mmCIF file of C-alpha atoms and ligand atoms in Angstrom:
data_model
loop_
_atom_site.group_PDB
_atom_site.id
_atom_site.type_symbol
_atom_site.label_atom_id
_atom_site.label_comp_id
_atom_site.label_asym_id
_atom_site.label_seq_id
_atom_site.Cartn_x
_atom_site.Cartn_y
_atom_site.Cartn_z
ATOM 1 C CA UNK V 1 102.414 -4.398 178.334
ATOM 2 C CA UNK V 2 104.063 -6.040 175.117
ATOM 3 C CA UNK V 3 104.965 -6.925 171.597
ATOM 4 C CA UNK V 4 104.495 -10.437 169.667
ATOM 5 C CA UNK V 5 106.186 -12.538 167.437
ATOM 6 C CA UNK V 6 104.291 -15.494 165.597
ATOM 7 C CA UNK V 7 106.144 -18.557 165.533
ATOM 8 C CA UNK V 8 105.301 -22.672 164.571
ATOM 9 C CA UNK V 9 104.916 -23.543 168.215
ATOM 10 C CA UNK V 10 106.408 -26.915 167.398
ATOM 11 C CA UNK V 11 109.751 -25.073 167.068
ATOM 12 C CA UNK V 12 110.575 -24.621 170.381
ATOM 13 C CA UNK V 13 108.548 -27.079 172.599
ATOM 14 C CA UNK V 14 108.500 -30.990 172.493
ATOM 15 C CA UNK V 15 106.725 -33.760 174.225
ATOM 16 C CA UNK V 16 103.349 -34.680 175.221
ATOM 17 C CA UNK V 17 100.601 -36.408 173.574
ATOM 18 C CA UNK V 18 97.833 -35.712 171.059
ATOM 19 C CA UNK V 19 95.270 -34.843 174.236
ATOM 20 C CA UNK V 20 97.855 -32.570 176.086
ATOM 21 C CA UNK V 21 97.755 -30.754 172.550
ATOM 22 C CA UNK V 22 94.631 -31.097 171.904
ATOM 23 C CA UNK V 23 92.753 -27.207 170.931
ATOM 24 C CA UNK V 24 95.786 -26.023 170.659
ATOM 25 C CA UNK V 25 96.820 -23.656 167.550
ATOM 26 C CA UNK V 26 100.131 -24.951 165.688
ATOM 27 C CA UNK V 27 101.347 -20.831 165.775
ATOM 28 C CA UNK V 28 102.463 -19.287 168.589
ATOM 29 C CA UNK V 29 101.806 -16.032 169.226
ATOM 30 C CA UNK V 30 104.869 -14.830 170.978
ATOM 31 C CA UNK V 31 104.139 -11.885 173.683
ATOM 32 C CA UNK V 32 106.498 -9.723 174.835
ATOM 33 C CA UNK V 33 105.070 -8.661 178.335
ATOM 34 C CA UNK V 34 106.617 -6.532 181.336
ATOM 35 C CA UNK V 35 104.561 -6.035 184.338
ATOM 36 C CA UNK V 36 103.920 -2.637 186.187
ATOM 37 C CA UNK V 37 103.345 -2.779 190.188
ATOM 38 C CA UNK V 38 102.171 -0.004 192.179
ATOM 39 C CA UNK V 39 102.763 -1.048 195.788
ATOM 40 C CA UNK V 40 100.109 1.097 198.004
ATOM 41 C CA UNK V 41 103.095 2.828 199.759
ATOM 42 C CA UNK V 42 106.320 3.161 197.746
ATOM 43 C CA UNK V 43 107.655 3.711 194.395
ATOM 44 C CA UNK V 44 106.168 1.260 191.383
ATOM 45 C CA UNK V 45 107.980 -1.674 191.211
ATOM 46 C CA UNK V 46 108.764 -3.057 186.813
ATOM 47 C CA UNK V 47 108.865 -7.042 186.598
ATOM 48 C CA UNK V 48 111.133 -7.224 182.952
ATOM 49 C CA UNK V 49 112.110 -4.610 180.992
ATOM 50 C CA UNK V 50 111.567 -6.514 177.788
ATOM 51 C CA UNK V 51 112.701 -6.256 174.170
ATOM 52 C CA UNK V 52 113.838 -2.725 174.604
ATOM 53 C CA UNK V 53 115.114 -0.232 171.227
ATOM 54 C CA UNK V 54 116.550 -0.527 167.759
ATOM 55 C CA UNK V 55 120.098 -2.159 168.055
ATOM 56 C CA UNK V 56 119.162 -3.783 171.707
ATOM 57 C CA UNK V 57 120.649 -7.374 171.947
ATOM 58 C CA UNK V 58 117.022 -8.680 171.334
ATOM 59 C CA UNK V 59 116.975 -6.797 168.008
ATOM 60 C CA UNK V 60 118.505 -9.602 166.312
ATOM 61 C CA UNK V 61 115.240 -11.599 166.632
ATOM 62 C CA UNK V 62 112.874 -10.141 168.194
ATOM 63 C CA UNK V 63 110.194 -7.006 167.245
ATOM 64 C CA UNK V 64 111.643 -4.317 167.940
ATOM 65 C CA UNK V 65 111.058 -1.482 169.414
ATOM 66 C CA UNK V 66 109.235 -2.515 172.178
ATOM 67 C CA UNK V 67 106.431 -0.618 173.868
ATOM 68 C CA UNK V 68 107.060 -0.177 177.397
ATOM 69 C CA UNK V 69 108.387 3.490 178.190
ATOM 70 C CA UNK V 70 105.678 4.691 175.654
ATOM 71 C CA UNK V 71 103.160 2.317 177.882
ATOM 72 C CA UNK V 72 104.563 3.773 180.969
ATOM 73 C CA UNK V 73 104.255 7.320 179.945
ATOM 74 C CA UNK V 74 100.278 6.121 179.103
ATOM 75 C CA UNK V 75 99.622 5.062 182.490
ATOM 76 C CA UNK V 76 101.381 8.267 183.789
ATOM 77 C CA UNK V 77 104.994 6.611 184.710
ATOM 78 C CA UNK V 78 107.897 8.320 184.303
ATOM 79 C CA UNK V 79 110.993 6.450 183.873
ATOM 80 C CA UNK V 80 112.618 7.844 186.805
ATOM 81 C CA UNK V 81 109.626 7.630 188.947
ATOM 82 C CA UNK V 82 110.447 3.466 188.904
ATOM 83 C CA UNK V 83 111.842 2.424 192.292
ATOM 84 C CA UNK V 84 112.534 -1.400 191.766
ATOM 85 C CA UNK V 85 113.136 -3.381 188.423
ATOM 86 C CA UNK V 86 113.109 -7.096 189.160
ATOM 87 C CA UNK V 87 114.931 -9.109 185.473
ATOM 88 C CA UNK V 88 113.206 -12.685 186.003
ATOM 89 C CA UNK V 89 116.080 -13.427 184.287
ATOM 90 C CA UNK V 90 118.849 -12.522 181.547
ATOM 91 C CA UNK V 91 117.790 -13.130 178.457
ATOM 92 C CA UNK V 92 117.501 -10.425 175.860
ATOM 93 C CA UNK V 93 113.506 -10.691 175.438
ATOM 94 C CA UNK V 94 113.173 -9.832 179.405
ATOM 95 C CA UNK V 95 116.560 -7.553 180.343
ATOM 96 C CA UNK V 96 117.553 -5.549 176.883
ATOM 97 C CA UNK V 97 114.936 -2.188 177.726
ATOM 98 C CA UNK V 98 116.401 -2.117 181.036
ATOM 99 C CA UNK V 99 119.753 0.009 179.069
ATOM 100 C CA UNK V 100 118.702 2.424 176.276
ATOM 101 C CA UNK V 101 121.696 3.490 174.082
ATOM 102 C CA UNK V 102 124.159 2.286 177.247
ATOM 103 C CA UNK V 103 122.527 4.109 179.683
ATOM 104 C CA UNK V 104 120.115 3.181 181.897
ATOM 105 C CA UNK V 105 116.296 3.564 180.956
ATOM 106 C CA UNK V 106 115.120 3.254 184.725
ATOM 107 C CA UNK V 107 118.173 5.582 187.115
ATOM 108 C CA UNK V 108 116.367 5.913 189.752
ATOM 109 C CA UNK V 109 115.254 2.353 189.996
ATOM 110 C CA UNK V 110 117.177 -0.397 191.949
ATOM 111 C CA UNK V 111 117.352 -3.632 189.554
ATOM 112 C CA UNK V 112 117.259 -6.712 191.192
ATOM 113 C CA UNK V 113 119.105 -10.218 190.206
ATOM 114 C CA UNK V 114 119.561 -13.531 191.762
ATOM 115 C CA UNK V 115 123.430 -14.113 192.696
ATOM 116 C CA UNK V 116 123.003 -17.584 190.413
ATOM 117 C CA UNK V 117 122.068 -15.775 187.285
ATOM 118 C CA UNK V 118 124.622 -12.967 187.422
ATOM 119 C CA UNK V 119 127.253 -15.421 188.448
ATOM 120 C CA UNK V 120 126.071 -17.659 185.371
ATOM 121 C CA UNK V 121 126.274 -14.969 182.816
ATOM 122 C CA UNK V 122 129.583 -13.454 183.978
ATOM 123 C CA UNK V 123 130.977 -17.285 183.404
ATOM 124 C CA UNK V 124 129.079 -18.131 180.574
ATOM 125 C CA UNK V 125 131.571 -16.458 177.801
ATOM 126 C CA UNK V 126 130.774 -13.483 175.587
ATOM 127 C CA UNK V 127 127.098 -12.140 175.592
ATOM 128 C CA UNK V 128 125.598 -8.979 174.571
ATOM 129 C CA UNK V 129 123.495 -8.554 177.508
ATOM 130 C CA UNK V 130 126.415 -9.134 180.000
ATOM 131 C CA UNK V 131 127.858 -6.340 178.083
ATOM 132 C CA UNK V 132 125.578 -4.030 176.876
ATOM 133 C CA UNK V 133 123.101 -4.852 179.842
ATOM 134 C CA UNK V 134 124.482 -5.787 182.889
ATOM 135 C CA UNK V 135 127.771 -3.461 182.593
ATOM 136 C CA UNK V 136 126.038 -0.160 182.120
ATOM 137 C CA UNK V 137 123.506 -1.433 185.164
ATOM 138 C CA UNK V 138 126.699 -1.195 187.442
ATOM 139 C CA UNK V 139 126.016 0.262 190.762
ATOM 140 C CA UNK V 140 121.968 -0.259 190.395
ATOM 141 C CA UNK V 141 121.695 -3.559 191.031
ATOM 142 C CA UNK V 142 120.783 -5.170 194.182
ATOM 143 C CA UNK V 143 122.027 -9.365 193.725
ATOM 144 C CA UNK V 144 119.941 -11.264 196.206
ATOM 145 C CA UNK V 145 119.719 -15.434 197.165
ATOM 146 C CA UNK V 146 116.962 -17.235 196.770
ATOM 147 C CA UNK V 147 113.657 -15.819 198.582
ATOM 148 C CA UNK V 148 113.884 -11.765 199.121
ATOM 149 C CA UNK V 149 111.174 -9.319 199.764
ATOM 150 C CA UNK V 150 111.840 -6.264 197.363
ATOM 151 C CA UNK V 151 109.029 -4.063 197.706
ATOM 152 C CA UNK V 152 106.076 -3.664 200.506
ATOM 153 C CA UNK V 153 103.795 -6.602 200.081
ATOM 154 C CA UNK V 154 106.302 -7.827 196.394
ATOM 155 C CA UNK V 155 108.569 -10.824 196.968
ATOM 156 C CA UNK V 156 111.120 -12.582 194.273
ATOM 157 C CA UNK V 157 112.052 -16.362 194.466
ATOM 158 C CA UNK V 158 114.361 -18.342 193.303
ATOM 159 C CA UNK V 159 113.039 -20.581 190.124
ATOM 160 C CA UNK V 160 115.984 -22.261 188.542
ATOM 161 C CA UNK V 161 116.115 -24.277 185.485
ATOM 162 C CA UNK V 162 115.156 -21.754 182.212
ATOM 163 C CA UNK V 163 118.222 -20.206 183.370
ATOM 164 C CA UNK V 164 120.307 -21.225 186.866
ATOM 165 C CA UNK V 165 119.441 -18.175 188.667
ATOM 166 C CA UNK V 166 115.824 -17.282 187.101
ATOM 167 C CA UNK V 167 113.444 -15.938 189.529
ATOM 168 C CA UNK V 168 109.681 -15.662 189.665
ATOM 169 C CA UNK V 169 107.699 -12.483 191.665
ATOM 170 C CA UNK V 170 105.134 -13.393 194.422
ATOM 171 C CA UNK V 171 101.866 -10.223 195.066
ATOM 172 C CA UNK V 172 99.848 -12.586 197.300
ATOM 173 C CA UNK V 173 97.688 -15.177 195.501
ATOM 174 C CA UNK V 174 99.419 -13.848 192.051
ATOM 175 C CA UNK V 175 102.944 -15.087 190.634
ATOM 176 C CA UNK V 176 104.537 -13.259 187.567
ATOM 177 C CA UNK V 177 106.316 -16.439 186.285
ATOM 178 C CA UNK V 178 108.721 -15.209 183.995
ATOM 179 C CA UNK V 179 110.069 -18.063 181.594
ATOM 180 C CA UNK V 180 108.890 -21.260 184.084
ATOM 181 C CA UNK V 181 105.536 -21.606 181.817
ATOM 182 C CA UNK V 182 106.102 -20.220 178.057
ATOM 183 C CA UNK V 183 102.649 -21.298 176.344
ATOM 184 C CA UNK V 184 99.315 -22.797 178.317
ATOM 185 C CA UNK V 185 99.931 -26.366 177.449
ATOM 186 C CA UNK V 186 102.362 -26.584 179.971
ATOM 187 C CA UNK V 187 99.675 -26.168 182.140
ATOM 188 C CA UNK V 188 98.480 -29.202 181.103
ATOM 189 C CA UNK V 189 101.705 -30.933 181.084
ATOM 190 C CA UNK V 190 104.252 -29.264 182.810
ATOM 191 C CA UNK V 191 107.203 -31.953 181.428
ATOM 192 C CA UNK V 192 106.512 -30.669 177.536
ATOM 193 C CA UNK V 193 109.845 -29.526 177.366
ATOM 194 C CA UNK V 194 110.811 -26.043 175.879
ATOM 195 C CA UNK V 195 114.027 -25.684 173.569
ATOM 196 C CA UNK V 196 115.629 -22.936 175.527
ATOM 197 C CA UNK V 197 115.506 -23.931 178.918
ATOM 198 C CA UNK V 198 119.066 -24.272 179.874
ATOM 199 C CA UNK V 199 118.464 -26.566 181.977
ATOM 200 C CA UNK V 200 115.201 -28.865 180.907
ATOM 201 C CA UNK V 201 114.926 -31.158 184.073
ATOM 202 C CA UNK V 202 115.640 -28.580 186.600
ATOM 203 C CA UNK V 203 113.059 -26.554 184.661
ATOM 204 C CA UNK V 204 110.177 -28.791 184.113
ATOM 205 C CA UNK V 205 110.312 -29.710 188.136
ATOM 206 C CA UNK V 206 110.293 -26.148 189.366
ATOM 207 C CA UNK V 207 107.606 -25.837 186.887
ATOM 208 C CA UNK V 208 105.541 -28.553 188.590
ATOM 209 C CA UNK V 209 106.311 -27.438 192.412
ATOM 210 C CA UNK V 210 105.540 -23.608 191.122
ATOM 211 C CA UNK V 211 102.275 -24.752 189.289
ATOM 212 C CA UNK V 212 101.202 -27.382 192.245
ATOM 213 C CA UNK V 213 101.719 -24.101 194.602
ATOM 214 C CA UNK V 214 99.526 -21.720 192.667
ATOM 215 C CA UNK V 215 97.108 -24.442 191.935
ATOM 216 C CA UNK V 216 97.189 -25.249 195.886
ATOM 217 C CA UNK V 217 96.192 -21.401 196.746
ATOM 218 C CA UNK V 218 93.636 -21.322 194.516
ATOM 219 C CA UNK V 219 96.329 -18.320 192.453
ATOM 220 C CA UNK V 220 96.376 -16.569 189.384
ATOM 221 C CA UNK V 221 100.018 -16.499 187.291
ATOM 222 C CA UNK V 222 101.063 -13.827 184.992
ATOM 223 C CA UNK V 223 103.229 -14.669 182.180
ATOM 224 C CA UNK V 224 105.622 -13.122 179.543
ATOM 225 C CA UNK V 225 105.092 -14.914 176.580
ATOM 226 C CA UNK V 226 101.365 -16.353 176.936
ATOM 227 C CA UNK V 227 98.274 -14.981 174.648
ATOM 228 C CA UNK V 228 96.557 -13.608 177.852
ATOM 229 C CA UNK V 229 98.341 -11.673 180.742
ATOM 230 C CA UNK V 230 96.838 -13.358 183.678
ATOM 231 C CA UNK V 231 95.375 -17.097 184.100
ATOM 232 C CA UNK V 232 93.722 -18.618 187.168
ATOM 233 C CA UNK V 233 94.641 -21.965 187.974
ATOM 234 C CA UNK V 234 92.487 -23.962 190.593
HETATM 235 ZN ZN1 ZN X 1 111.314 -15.136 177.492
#
């Protein structure tokens, strides 16, 4: 499910050599993506809420709207039928359509946070999505440390670096990565460095360990801002 943004992809990531970018385009198409989960028992599980509406504290630079309740409602989801959001992180492309208009576009839905990133962005000085994110998610979120299981057979980790308390979702051989690979030629090299990882060094080794994982299993990863949903790495 998602929007896109075309961008230079030069912009935002540096490093490598001529053969790491070798085939690759110089735009990026920017997606916008928010997974669905329907556990067999239990209530569907949301990975990122995305971009959200007009006036949401992606709007600023991002497409808005987004397309995700309108996806939802095509796959016959109703808001209030979601049981578990897990925010990979807090950044306004992944968290702002988790609070429409300062209330909360998923009530019924537990939203779950790593204790690192909520304790970074309550620390971090003024921010629209502490504010107008966070603050209206009061008394639906569920903080967790490191390695939790949040849903039957649906697991979040801990994946620091992008931000300090991002976290990635494990389904079996599949990991929705979030923001630990951006664009595929980090899959080539995982040290090509991306502009807003808060944290570059931290970032590029979780993205080796999480890649060298996947890769060991023989997985599949599912990313946010990639051309295609799902890649297999073996
Ligand atoms: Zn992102």
């Amino acid at each position: 499910m998602g929007e896109s943004l075309r961008r230079p992809v030069r912009e935002t990531l540096s490093g490598g050599s001529p053969e790491d970018w070798a085939g690759m385009s110089d735009e990026w198409v920017l997606h916008f993506r928010c997974y669905l989960l329907r556990p067999r028992t239990g209530r569907p599980v949301l990975v990122d809420t995305g971009i959200g509406a007009p006036g949401s504290p992606a709007s600023t630079w991002a497409p808005v709207p987004g397309g995700l309740l309108g996806e939802l409602a095509a796959a016959g989801v109703a808001p209030e039928d979601i049981g578990t959001v897990v925010l990979t992180h807090l950044h306004s492309d992944h968290a702002s359509g988790a609070v429409t208009d300062g209330v909360p576009a998923f009530p019924n839905a537990r939203h779950v946070l790593q204790r690192a990133e909520v304790d970074w962005i309550e620390n971090a000085g003024p921010n629209p999505v502490l504010d107008r994110i966070l603050r209206p998610l009061t008394g639906l979120v569920d903080v967790v440390d490191g390695d939790a299981a949040v849903a039957p057979g649906v697991r979040v980790a801990l994946a620091p670096g992008h931000t300090p308390g991002h976290q990635v979702v494990e389904i079996g051989p599949l990991t929705l990565t979030g923001d630990v690979v951006l664009h595929p030629v980090q899959l080539v090299n995982p040290a090509i460095r991306y502009a807003h990882d808060l944290d570059p060094e931290v970032a590029v080794a979780t993205r080796l360990a999480l890649l060298d994982r996947v890769r060991g299993q023989g997985g599949m990863i599912g990313t946010a801002h990639f051309p295609d949903s799902f890649t297999e790495l073996s």
